[in-house]
């Protein structure tokens, strides 16, 4: 009985073939279907179902002729697989583990006991004996008049009569399984499309190395200790830790038997829908797609969904999933494009709306947050730019975790045309609601989001920081300047390094002392009062929840300890809002964006940022900064030329003569004149941990999750 309870999924296809006389209810969740299948199979095991199969479903299918016909069918499948492998220049036979392990350092052998092995993960044999009797898909290759064919057919008959009960013996290496005993059993069960096959397994653990496959495997080992789930694969790092979170488990929480049962049922059904929609052509695993799916639809809801519901929802997210396969999936819009509109839009006046309902959602409020006040100025400018053409709704104090999703659902149901969300923490809610309301355009104020459903907008902060670094070098009396960074998200390392580049332009021997405002225990004061040689510092605070005096931009610490602003970067949100809304009115919103994740990343050239100075600067200094700002806007000199070095004097060469915008956006290293480092995952405060999940640097997440 225990083996049946742990091997339920194996019989799904089997029952579909031989139990058509017992149809399942049409409207039932996949979880309920799973238990119905279990009940039917247990009934067969203990209630004489073999006799019914003989006389009903397969009508004396145990006859020799019927078994030979099954063998012929399996042989044809093997021959097709053989020819396909030869055409691709691959070995047409089963992989041999002994050959694969030649030269591999195995550091541990772990007996796993009796395991339900995913049939698709059984890829070869332990030794080379008889491996040429099978094609790479485990279907037979020997002719039907051989002793091998007779044994295969007899095993097929035994399976149909009473099932195959003897577990195979196999080795697991890199989460793939190689059979030592039971190759024909695997062949027969794969022929009948078994999902899992019971086997006694020994795990072979290789030494750690720097290959992607090895790193993913070690992440799997940690996940397996908690879940005992072995059928989920990912093609990139961080997948197993993210799955643990998405199924509502704490980082070190062990799964129960019910947890495994529910997830296995969901994953089996999800994989079927993934492949039914053409997932095999994407070069992704069902696990990769499942992470996208569960980022939008709650795990508890997914577990109660029917196959048709999952397929419908998955189809809505197909562009989100396909984008995982594209190396240039994120399209950076570096400035507004006022050029000619598409011809079809000129001919079709109905593609141009005459009025738009626009909604703005803020996490904080204008009274207490300079961030929100900046966006409010942009909204006022937007109203003036399109008088009588916009119906604007402004919502403050929207909690990303509590009510953001509900509010977005409400405004989408109210036929909002555009929804701007000014907090990066609202991006997950945007993605969930955008999948359900494709007619509403959703935008989130952040950088480098690979989601076609949700566009993003953000200023090129590194440009302004370069000029602030130059100004710090001009005004400072020592060779050390402080820098407080907000969070380790995309764009921040480039901003820090640009500030350092500007500083060293005028003070070649200077250094930056970097501190972070996102640590659980800062340890050191963020005004650098413990450093007598640091008078000027860059303070970065993304919001002001308490309404205290703003410490943001280049600051000077006075002898009495007070902080005075020197210069402030100003993000001109009206440029974004007016430019984006204008593209909708002109019918160019969708121009050239099919299947792409659009990120608006505008800077000086677009007039999307400027510097405000609070100290009276010498006329020559002011003229120099103004000139450099114009040069940056005209792309007349690079902030990051070739030949620069990261900490440790490690050369950082761009792919071309200068760094591309994508390389700048994804920069995850610090220049050699920066004292300090990127924070560790365990140092971050709770709020920043949430940000890291949404928009944190990939390299930081991969080394800490």
XYZ file of C-alpha atoms in Angstrom:
705
model
C 0.000 0.000 0.000
C 2.824 2.416 0.874
C 4.397 2.054 -2.542
C 1.083 2.936 -4.161
C 0.637 5.975 -1.959
C 4.072 7.286 -2.892
C 3.824 6.468 -6.569
C 0.373 7.744 -7.522
C 1.369 10.000 -10.394
C 3.024 7.096 -12.224
C -0.372 5.703 -13.211
C -1.996 8.824 -14.670
C -1.281 7.968 -18.298
C -1.851 4.294 -17.630
C -5.382 4.910 -16.398
C -6.109 7.186 -19.336
C -5.245 4.286 -21.652
C -7.102 1.515 -19.841
C -9.833 3.073 -17.710
C -11.892 5.025 -20.189
C -14.982 3.338 -18.810
C -14.514 5.317 -15.583
C -14.508 8.973 -16.675
C -13.560 11.710 -14.246
C -15.900 14.631 -13.568
C -15.370 17.391 -16.126
C -15.138 20.242 -13.624
C -12.777 19.136 -10.888
C -9.493 20.519 -9.656
C -6.349 18.649 -10.600
C -5.873 17.856 -6.905
C -9.267 16.132 -6.743
C -8.530 14.320 -10.000
C -5.297 13.117 -8.452
C -7.131 11.478 -5.538
C -9.757 9.926 -7.838
C -6.945 8.358 -9.832
C -5.393 7.048 -6.625
C -8.695 5.483 -5.579
C -9.159 3.818 -8.951
C -5.666 2.386 -8.880
C -6.001 1.075 -5.331
C -9.305 -0.515 -6.378
C -7.540 -2.352 -9.180
C -4.799 -3.484 -6.848
C -7.117 -4.912 -4.227
C -10.368 -5.594 -6.069
C -9.540 -7.764 -9.056
C -9.289 -4.979 -11.606
C -6.952 -7.027 -13.775
C -9.849 -9.221 -14.880
C -11.872 -6.109 -15.817
C -8.993 -4.807 -17.871
C -8.796 -8.028 -19.771
C -12.460 -8.238 -20.626
C -13.192 -4.507 -20.870
C -10.569 -1.876 -21.632
C -8.071 -3.799 -23.729
C -10.187 -6.863 -24.683
C -7.801 -9.768 -24.140
C -4.808 -7.430 -24.575
C -2.626 -9.948 -22.772
C -2.504 -12.109 -25.885
C 0.868 -12.614 -27.506
C -0.224 -10.864 -30.696
C -1.240 -7.730 -28.817
C 2.031 -7.709 -26.902
C 4.055 -8.038 -30.095
C 2.105 -5.129 -31.559
C 3.062 -3.056 -28.525
C 6.688 -4.024 -29.058
C 6.507 -3.007 -32.714
C 5.093 0.359 -31.689
C 7.865 0.845 -29.130
C 10.464 -0.253 -31.692
C 9.242 2.353 -34.176
C 9.508 5.016 -31.455
C 13.056 3.888 -30.741
C 14.009 3.971 -34.419
C 12.623 7.492 -34.776
C 14.636 8.633 -31.769
C 17.725 6.902 -33.191
C 17.453 8.726 -36.521
C 16.806 12.073 -34.827
C 19.929 11.736 -32.665
C 22.077 10.761 -35.634
C 20.786 13.765 -37.568
C 21.803 16.034 -34.682
C 25.229 14.463 -34.423
C 24.451 12.917 -31.030
C 24.850 9.390 -29.734
C 21.664 7.457 -30.569
C 22.035 5.142 -27.558
C 21.535 5.462 -23.817
C 24.087 7.529 -21.923
C 26.538 5.474 -19.838
C 27.272 6.829 -16.378
C 30.627 5.063 -16.046
C 31.818 6.926 -19.144
C 30.425 10.245 -17.897
C 32.215 9.883 -14.547
C 35.599 9.317 -16.152
C 37.816 11.980 -14.566
C 35.048 13.338 -12.312
C 35.857 13.778 -8.615
C 33.005 12.174 -6.646
C 33.161 13.403 -3.053
C 30.224 11.454 -1.605
C 27.930 8.478 -2.217
C 24.586 8.826 -0.469
C 22.023 5.990 -0.323
C 18.595 7.584 -0.790
C 16.559 4.417 -0.310
C 13.325 3.844 -2.220
C 12.560 6.912 -4.327
C 9.895 7.837 -6.858
C 12.113 8.689 -9.816
C 10.734 11.093 -12.446
C 10.601 9.003 -15.604
C 11.855 11.874 -17.749
C 14.943 12.126 -15.510
C 16.021 8.523 -16.199
C 18.456 9.137 -19.041
C 20.853 6.206 -19.183
C 22.474 3.105 -17.740
C 25.185 2.642 -15.139
C 27.375 0.407 -17.317
C 27.842 -0.025 -21.047
C 26.419 -3.561 -21.191
C 23.395 -3.766 -23.538
C 23.074 0.031 -23.688
C 22.890 -0.237 -27.487
C 19.683 -2.268 -27.147
C 17.854 0.962 -26.388
C 17.552 4.293 -28.140
C 18.257 7.458 -26.169
C 14.558 7.611 -25.195
C 14.730 4.086 -23.684
C 12.635 2.576 -26.486
C 13.941 -0.768 -27.841
C 16.122 -1.086 -30.948
C 16.399 -4.886 -31.329
C 14.162 -6.619 -33.859
C 10.920 -8.308 -32.822
C 12.197 -11.858 -33.453
C 14.827 -11.609 -30.703
C 14.765 -13.036 -27.182
C 14.967 -9.425 -25.983
C 11.656 -8.645 -27.711
C 9.973 -11.654 -26.102
C 11.124 -10.636 -22.616
C 10.056 -7.041 -23.237
C 6.591 -8.219 -24.377
C 6.202 -10.539 -21.392
C 7.091 -7.690 -19.070
C 4.538 -5.539 -20.849
C 1.866 -8.191 -20.257
C 2.818 -8.474 -16.593
C 2.518 -4.726 -16.229
C -0.993 -4.746 -17.690
C -2.027 -7.744 -15.583
C -0.869 -6.670 -12.151
C 1.616 -3.839 -12.475
C 5.399 -3.793 -12.120
C 6.198 -3.906 -8.412
C 9.951 -4.534 -8.264
C 11.869 -1.252 -7.913
C 14.715 -0.626 -10.274
C 18.227 0.052 -8.963
C 19.709 3.335 -10.133
C 22.364 5.953 -9.517
C 21.658 9.675 -9.411
C 24.252 12.133 -10.713
C 23.464 15.849 -11.173
C 19.773 15.000 -10.665
C 19.759 12.589 -13.596
C 19.277 8.874 -13.097
C 21.172 5.931 -14.581
C 19.840 2.378 -14.305
C 21.916 -0.472 -12.926
C 19.108 -3.051 -12.849
C 15.759 -2.752 -14.610
C 16.381 -1.223 -18.035
C 13.514 -3.175 -19.621
C 11.191 -2.185 -16.763
C 12.023 1.455 -17.423
C 11.475 0.938 -21.154
C 8.024 -0.593 -20.643
C 6.922 2.012 -18.104
C 8.137 4.852 -20.316
C 6.224 3.290 -23.209
C 3.071 3.506 -21.096
C 3.968 7.111 -20.217
C 4.537 6.539 -16.515
C 5.309 9.782 -14.739
C 7.422 8.250 -11.968
C 9.153 4.895 -11.520
C 10.043 3.490 -8.082
C 13.720 2.756 -7.582
C 16.415 2.208 -4.982
C 18.801 5.082 -5.582
C 22.394 5.937 -4.694
C 23.381 9.571 -5.132
C 26.840 10.420 -6.483
C 27.867 13.931 -5.418
C 30.592 15.650 -7.475
C 33.046 18.156 -6.051
C 32.018 21.783 -6.298
C 33.198 23.699 -9.347
C 32.364 26.909 -11.192
C 30.103 25.454 -13.871
C 26.493 26.595 -13.935
C 25.224 23.004 -13.871
C 27.247 22.233 -10.745
C 26.104 25.379 -8.936
C 22.455 24.674 -9.732
C 22.904 21.089 -8.542
C 24.222 22.176 -5.159
C 21.213 24.485 -4.826
C 19.057 21.444 -5.607
C 20.771 19.412 -2.867
C 19.852 22.047 -0.287
C 16.281 22.104 -1.578
C 16.010 18.297 -1.593
C 16.986 18.103 2.079
C 13.889 20.157 2.882
C 11.384 18.907 0.323
C 12.448 15.482 -0.974
C 11.170 16.796 -4.323
C 13.338 15.637 -7.235
C 11.286 16.346 -10.351
C 11.743 20.131 -10.614
C 14.611 21.540 -12.660
C 15.790 25.075 -13.304
C 18.088 26.471 -15.963
C 19.429 29.326 -13.845
C 20.609 29.986 -10.316
C 18.283 30.925 -7.488
C 15.321 28.881 -8.719
C 15.065 26.464 -5.807
C 15.254 29.173 -3.152
C 12.613 31.177 -5.004
C 10.354 28.123 -5.273
C 10.667 27.529 -1.526
C 9.430 31.096 -0.994
C 6.638 30.915 -3.571
C 5.129 27.798 -2.005
C 4.925 29.787 1.242
C 7.751 28.022 3.028
C 10.370 29.620 5.253
C 13.956 29.328 4.049
C 14.717 26.271 6.212
C 11.198 24.824 6.598
C 10.813 21.091 5.970
C 7.984 19.885 3.722
C 5.302 17.523 4.998
C 3.909 14.525 3.093
C 0.843 16.594 2.193
C 3.097 19.393 0.930
C 4.847 16.954 -1.383
C 1.584 15.415 -2.564
C -0.010 18.774 -3.359
C 3.053 20.135 -5.122
C 3.615 16.964 -7.153
C 0.023 17.068 -8.340
C 0.331 20.721 -9.333
C 3.713 20.306 -11.002
C 2.648 17.268 -13.031
C -0.447 19.056 -14.291
C 1.440 22.330 -14.896
C 4.140 20.544 -16.896
C 1.490 18.990 -19.146
C -0.019 22.408 -19.867
C 3.424 23.944 -20.396
C 4.318 21.379 -23.047
C 0.832 21.543 -24.574
C 1.390 25.256 -25.242
C 4.704 24.556 -26.971
C 7.071 24.870 -24.031
C 9.472 22.263 -25.388
C 10.488 24.718 -28.132
C 11.532 27.429 -25.666
C 14.647 25.819 -24.249
C 13.234 26.265 -20.739
C 12.201 23.812 -18.067
C 8.658 23.635 -16.688
C 10.230 24.748 -13.415
C 11.433 27.997 -15.003
C 7.905 28.686 -16.210
C 6.372 27.704 -12.875
C 8.378 30.412 -11.088
C 6.865 33.028 -13.399
C 3.398 31.547 -12.926
C 3.585 31.474 -9.125
C 4.921 35.034 -9.090
C 1.562 36.093 -10.519
C -0.908 33.514 -9.207
C -0.870 32.475 -5.562
C 0.298 28.956 -4.852
C -2.856 28.130 -2.896
C -5.004 29.233 -5.846
C -2.871 27.294 -8.315
C -3.312 24.119 -6.264
C -7.099 24.444 -6.595
C -7.111 25.268 -10.309
C -8.290 22.929 -13.025
C -5.994 22.073 -15.949
C -8.023 24.324 -18.252
C -7.697 27.242 -15.826
C -3.949 26.776 -15.559
C -3.631 26.581 -19.325
C -5.650 29.780 -19.764
C -3.595 31.630 -17.144
C -0.339 30.291 -18.534
C -1.260 31.510 -22.012
C -1.694 35.034 -20.612
C 1.858 34.870 -19.240
C 3.449 33.328 -22.321
C 5.294 36.518 -23.309
C 6.613 36.774 -19.746
C 7.929 33.221 -20.009
C 9.366 33.536 -23.515
C 11.349 36.575 -22.468
C 13.471 34.335 -20.226
C 15.023 32.875 -23.381
C 15.983 36.190 -24.982
C 19.420 37.658 -24.198
C 18.199 41.148 -25.121
C 14.695 40.859 -23.726
C 14.847 44.224 -21.951
C 14.640 47.075 -24.444
C 16.062 50.304 -23.062
C 14.408 53.497 -24.240
C 17.167 56.061 -23.631
C 15.179 59.112 -24.705
C 11.683 59.994 -25.928
C 11.086 59.140 -29.571
C 9.088 61.956 -31.149
C 9.717 60.682 -34.660
C 7.157 59.701 -37.266
C 4.283 57.559 -36.127
C 3.464 54.247 -37.819
C 1.544 54.464 -41.087
C -1.241 52.209 -39.797
C -1.826 54.590 -36.924
C -2.103 57.510 -39.327
C -4.744 55.640 -41.293
C -6.656 54.373 -38.252
C -7.935 57.232 -36.125
C -9.431 54.741 -33.683
C -5.944 53.779 -32.419
C -5.573 57.281 -30.955
C -7.593 57.880 -27.797
C -9.096 61.331 -27.330
C -9.099 61.042 -23.528
C -7.297 58.866 -20.989
C -8.040 57.758 -17.448
C -4.703 57.855 -15.625
C -4.112 56.566 -12.092
C -1.094 57.260 -9.851
C -0.419 55.053 -6.827
C 2.109 56.067 -4.133
C 3.381 54.046 -1.192
C 3.794 57.182 0.946
C 2.285 60.676 0.874
C 3.438 64.082 -0.289
C 3.414 65.528 3.225
C 6.055 63.143 4.544
C 7.928 62.018 1.441
C 10.132 64.110 -0.838
C 9.965 61.213 -3.306
C 6.188 61.532 -3.597
C 6.408 65.345 -3.718
C 8.700 65.050 -6.719
C 6.202 62.837 -8.517
C 3.359 65.209 -7.578
C 5.179 68.024 -9.391
C 5.385 65.801 -12.440
C 1.666 65.034 -12.241
C 0.794 68.744 -12.085
C 2.916 69.381 -15.178
C 1.164 66.481 -16.922
C -2.241 68.032 -16.244
C -1.111 71.318 -17.788
C 0.357 69.565 -20.825
C -2.944 67.859 -21.699
C -5.778 70.022 -20.360
C -9.240 68.461 -20.652
C -7.812 65.231 -22.056
C -6.926 63.422 -18.830
C -8.967 62.133 -15.919
C -6.342 61.729 -13.201
C -6.746 59.822 -9.938
C -4.045 60.146 -7.288
C -3.878 57.583 -4.437
C -1.425 57.879 -1.524
C -0.455 55.547 1.337
C -0.981 52.412 -0.749
C 0.662 49.466 0.976
C 2.440 47.195 -1.537
C 1.763 44.089 0.553
C -1.685 44.916 1.953
C -3.926 46.688 -0.543
C -1.945 47.513 -3.710
C -3.237 44.507 -5.653
C -6.840 45.148 -4.627
C -6.652 48.836 -5.555
C -5.118 48.005 -8.940
C -7.892 45.499 -9.577
C -10.456 48.173 -8.749
C -9.004 50.823 -11.062
C -8.562 48.269 -13.865
C -12.215 47.202 -13.492
C -13.048 50.910 -13.620
C -11.458 50.994 -17.101
C -8.280 52.865 -16.217
C -6.161 53.343 -19.331
C -2.819 53.871 -17.579
C -1.627 53.063 -14.055
C 1.651 54.546 -12.786
C 3.016 53.024 -9.564
C 5.801 55.085 -7.995
C 7.131 52.436 -5.589
C 9.337 49.596 -6.742
C 7.692 47.419 -4.105
C 4.418 47.566 -6.059
C 5.912 45.791 -9.049
C 4.755 42.268 -8.062
C 1.179 43.527 -7.661
C 1.443 45.300 -11.036
C 2.481 42.064 -12.707
C -0.364 40.062 -11.177
C -3.059 42.556 -12.144
C -1.591 43.332 -15.580
C -1.846 39.652 -16.518
C -5.598 39.772 -15.865
C -6.239 43.186 -17.462
C -4.286 43.456 -20.734
C -6.221 46.570 -21.827
C -4.814 48.623 -18.938
C -1.230 49.848 -19.307
C 0.819 49.368 -16.121
C 4.102 51.124 -15.359
C 6.366 50.862 -12.322
C 9.042 53.317 -11.240
C 12.118 51.079 -11.206
C 14.895 49.800 -13.434
C 15.679 46.614 -15.378
C 12.394 44.750 -15.019
C 12.127 41.891 -17.569
C 8.341 42.002 -17.854
C 6.523 42.807 -21.121
C 3.317 43.234 -19.107
C 4.720 46.042 -16.938
C 6.902 48.818 -18.321
C 9.324 50.686 -16.080
C 10.723 54.204 -15.949
C 13.679 55.655 -14.075
C 16.299 58.405 -14.477
C 19.933 57.721 -15.368
C 21.177 58.651 -11.914
C 24.820 57.919 -12.690
C 25.030 60.982 -14.982
C 24.065 63.437 -12.250
C 26.273 61.587 -9.771
C 29.290 62.036 -12.013
C 28.908 65.816 -11.829
C 28.308 65.682 -8.074
C 31.527 63.696 -7.708
C 33.406 66.379 -9.639
C 31.884 69.070 -7.446
C 32.919 67.150 -4.316
C 36.473 66.984 -5.613
C 36.507 70.727 -6.280
C 35.121 71.713 -2.866
C 36.748 69.101 -0.620
C 39.915 69.860 1.318
C 41.010 66.223 1.720
C 41.248 63.142 -0.466
C 38.357 61.291 1.202
C 34.645 61.764 0.521
C 31.773 59.766 2.025
C 28.970 58.083 0.118
C 25.775 56.593 1.565
C 24.000 54.222 -0.833
C 20.353 53.285 -0.379
C 19.959 49.688 -1.574
C 21.892 47.125 -3.659
C 19.474 47.303 -6.591
C 20.074 47.839 -10.289
C 21.660 51.178 -11.124
C 23.176 51.826 -7.680
C 26.717 50.462 -8.353
C 26.870 52.544 -11.542
C 25.831 55.647 -9.563
C 28.514 54.998 -6.907
C 31.205 54.367 -9.499
C 30.195 57.426 -11.539
C 30.521 59.598 -8.419
C 33.988 58.110 -7.887
C 34.933 58.764 -11.516
C 33.874 62.394 -11.206
C 35.781 62.802 -7.935
C 39.001 61.402 -9.393
C 38.679 63.614 -12.453
C 39.720 66.576 -10.299
C 41.440 64.750 -7.385
C 43.285 61.746 -8.889
C 44.381 60.297 -5.527
C 41.043 60.545 -3.762
C 38.953 57.715 -2.299
C 35.310 57.173 -1.392
C 34.197 55.622 1.881
C 30.999 53.705 1.076
C 28.294 52.996 3.646
C 24.794 51.565 3.279
C 21.504 52.895 4.631
C 19.800 49.490 4.418
C 21.569 47.444 7.083
C 19.961 45.910 10.143
C 22.815 47.282 12.245
C 24.568 50.154 10.459
C 27.474 50.088 12.911
C 28.930 53.347 11.613
C 27.176 56.749 11.541
C 25.760 57.705 8.156
C 26.911 61.314 8.562
C 30.552 60.158 8.829
C 30.941 62.003 12.131
C 33.440 59.317 13.127
C 35.751 60.378 10.268
C 37.400 63.767 10.953
C 38.895 63.823 7.446
C 35.476 63.530 5.751
C 33.552 66.787 5.473
C 31.605 66.217 2.255
C 29.498 63.154 1.604
C 26.723 61.971 -0.684
C 23.618 60.990 1.278
C 21.013 58.871 -0.461
C 17.631 58.386 1.178
C 14.881 57.184 -1.173
C 12.011 58.377 1.010
C 11.236 60.357 4.163
C 8.660 58.445 6.188
C 9.118 60.672 9.234
C 9.152 64.007 7.435
C 12.547 64.905 8.891
C 14.983 67.330 7.290
C 16.067 65.961 3.963
C 19.545 64.492 3.754
C 19.895 63.722 0.088
C 22.500 64.604 -2.498
C 25.875 66.175 -1.777
C 26.028 67.402 1.836
C 28.510 69.151 4.101
C 28.877 68.351 7.784
C 29.428 71.605 9.629
C 31.720 72.005 12.690
C 28.662 72.023 14.982
C 27.502 68.666 13.556
C 24.643 70.064 11.491
C 24.167 68.953 7.891
C 23.857 71.466 5.080
C 22.965 70.593 1.480
C 25.483 71.525 -1.204
C 23.908 70.182 -4.395
C 20.902 68.045 -5.128
C 20.028 65.807 -8.107
C 16.468 66.493 -9.235
C 14.506 63.912 -11.193
C 12.078 65.597 -13.573
C 9.206 63.124 -13.539
C 7.104 65.367 -15.747
C 9.397 64.460 -18.651
C 8.531 60.789 -18.201
C 4.823 61.298 -17.653
C 4.333 63.729 -20.520
C 6.456 61.657 -22.906
C 4.731 58.368 -22.090
C 1.202 59.790 -22.232
C 2.015 61.591 -25.477
C 3.105 58.279 -27.034
C -0.333 56.854 -26.216
C -2.192 59.842 -27.635
C -0.064 59.701 -30.798
C -0.540 55.943 -31.199
C 3.159 55.032 -30.834
C 2.971 53.230 -27.479
C 3.111 49.783 -29.103
C 5.487 50.720 -31.922
C 8.284 48.141 -32.159
C 7.679 46.720 -28.680
C 6.228 43.296 -29.483
C 7.328 40.774 -26.864
C 9.817 43.185 -25.300
C 10.114 44.503 -21.778
C 10.315 48.276 -22.209
C 12.412 50.246 -19.704
C 12.385 54.050 -20.039
C 15.859 55.129 -18.826
C 16.180 58.811 -19.564
C 18.844 61.298 -18.537
C 20.335 64.700 -19.352
C 19.729 64.255 -23.074
C 15.993 63.926 -22.415
C 16.005 66.750 -19.855
C 14.833 64.168 -17.295
C 17.265 65.299 -14.585
C 19.106 68.380 -13.389
C 21.254 69.607 -10.497
C 20.178 72.209 -7.948
C 22.984 74.019 -6.109
C 22.518 75.306 -2.567
C 25.949 76.867 -2.131
C 27.133 79.846 -4.118
C 29.706 78.382 -6.453
C 32.552 80.252 -8.127
C 31.469 81.383 -11.559
C 34.102 79.259 -13.278
C 32.996 76.134 -11.386
C 29.369 76.718 -12.318
C 30.286 77.241 -15.976
C 32.379 74.053 -15.988
C 29.550 71.963 -14.550
C 27.035 73.445 -16.993
C 29.358 72.697 -19.907
C 29.906 69.114 -18.783
C 26.166 68.623 -18.385
C 25.688 69.701 -22.008
C 28.501 67.394 -23.123
C 26.924 64.473 -21.292
C 23.583 65.245 -22.909
C 25.263 65.224 -26.312
C 27.160 61.966 -25.571
C 30.415 63.759 -26.296
C 32.500 61.904 -23.694
C 32.030 58.651 -21.756
C 31.823 58.545 -17.983
C 33.098 54.962 -18.072
C 35.802 54.607 -20.732
C 37.737 51.426 -21.392
C 40.664 50.650 -19.111
C 39.095 51.120 -15.673
C 39.535 48.768 -12.742
C 37.364 47.271 -10.029
C 38.453 46.692 -6.448
C 41.537 44.505 -6.282
C 42.816 46.118 -9.494
C 40.664 43.784 -11.562
C 40.275 45.124 -15.120
C 36.693 45.715 -16.216
C 36.612 45.919 -19.976
C 33.373 46.762 -21.808
C 32.276 44.651 -24.747
C 32.939 47.626 -27.061
C 34.954 50.846 -26.764
C 32.638 52.124 -24.038
C 30.111 50.545 -21.732
C 26.702 49.872 -23.208
C 23.614 51.130 -21.346
C 22.793 47.525 -20.422
C 26.261 47.000 -18.945
C 25.899 50.183 -16.907
C 22.445 49.231 -15.684
C 23.575 45.744 -14.616
C 26.929 46.830 -13.167
C 27.586 44.797 -10.005
C 31.118 45.791 -9.037
C 32.784 48.753 -7.298
C 35.701 50.834 -8.569
C 39.138 50.413 -7.034
C 38.997 53.823 -5.336
C 35.893 52.794 -3.351
C 36.450 51.708 0.254
C 33.648 49.341 1.226
C 31.691 46.567 -0.448
C 28.266 45.424 -1.539
C 26.323 44.287 1.537
C 25.781 40.648 2.379
C 22.282 39.219 2.320
C 22.285 38.553 6.069
C 23.166 42.198 6.794
C 20.106 43.713 5.125
C 17.040 44.982 6.938
C 13.625 43.438 6.340
C 12.425 46.121 3.923
C 15.536 45.793 1.771
C 15.251 42.006 1.668
C 11.902 42.525 -0.027
C 13.448 44.951 -2.513
C 16.227 42.489 -3.237
C 13.679 39.856 -4.196
C 12.048 42.299 -6.618
C 14.946 44.212 -8.157
C 18.172 43.234 -6.415
C 21.419 42.652 -8.261
C 21.421 39.146 -9.726
C 24.973 38.436 -8.574
C 24.082 39.381 -5.000
C 20.988 37.137 -4.996
C 22.874 34.220 -6.529
C 25.540 34.268 -3.814
C 23.217 34.781 -0.874
C 19.866 33.047 -1.465
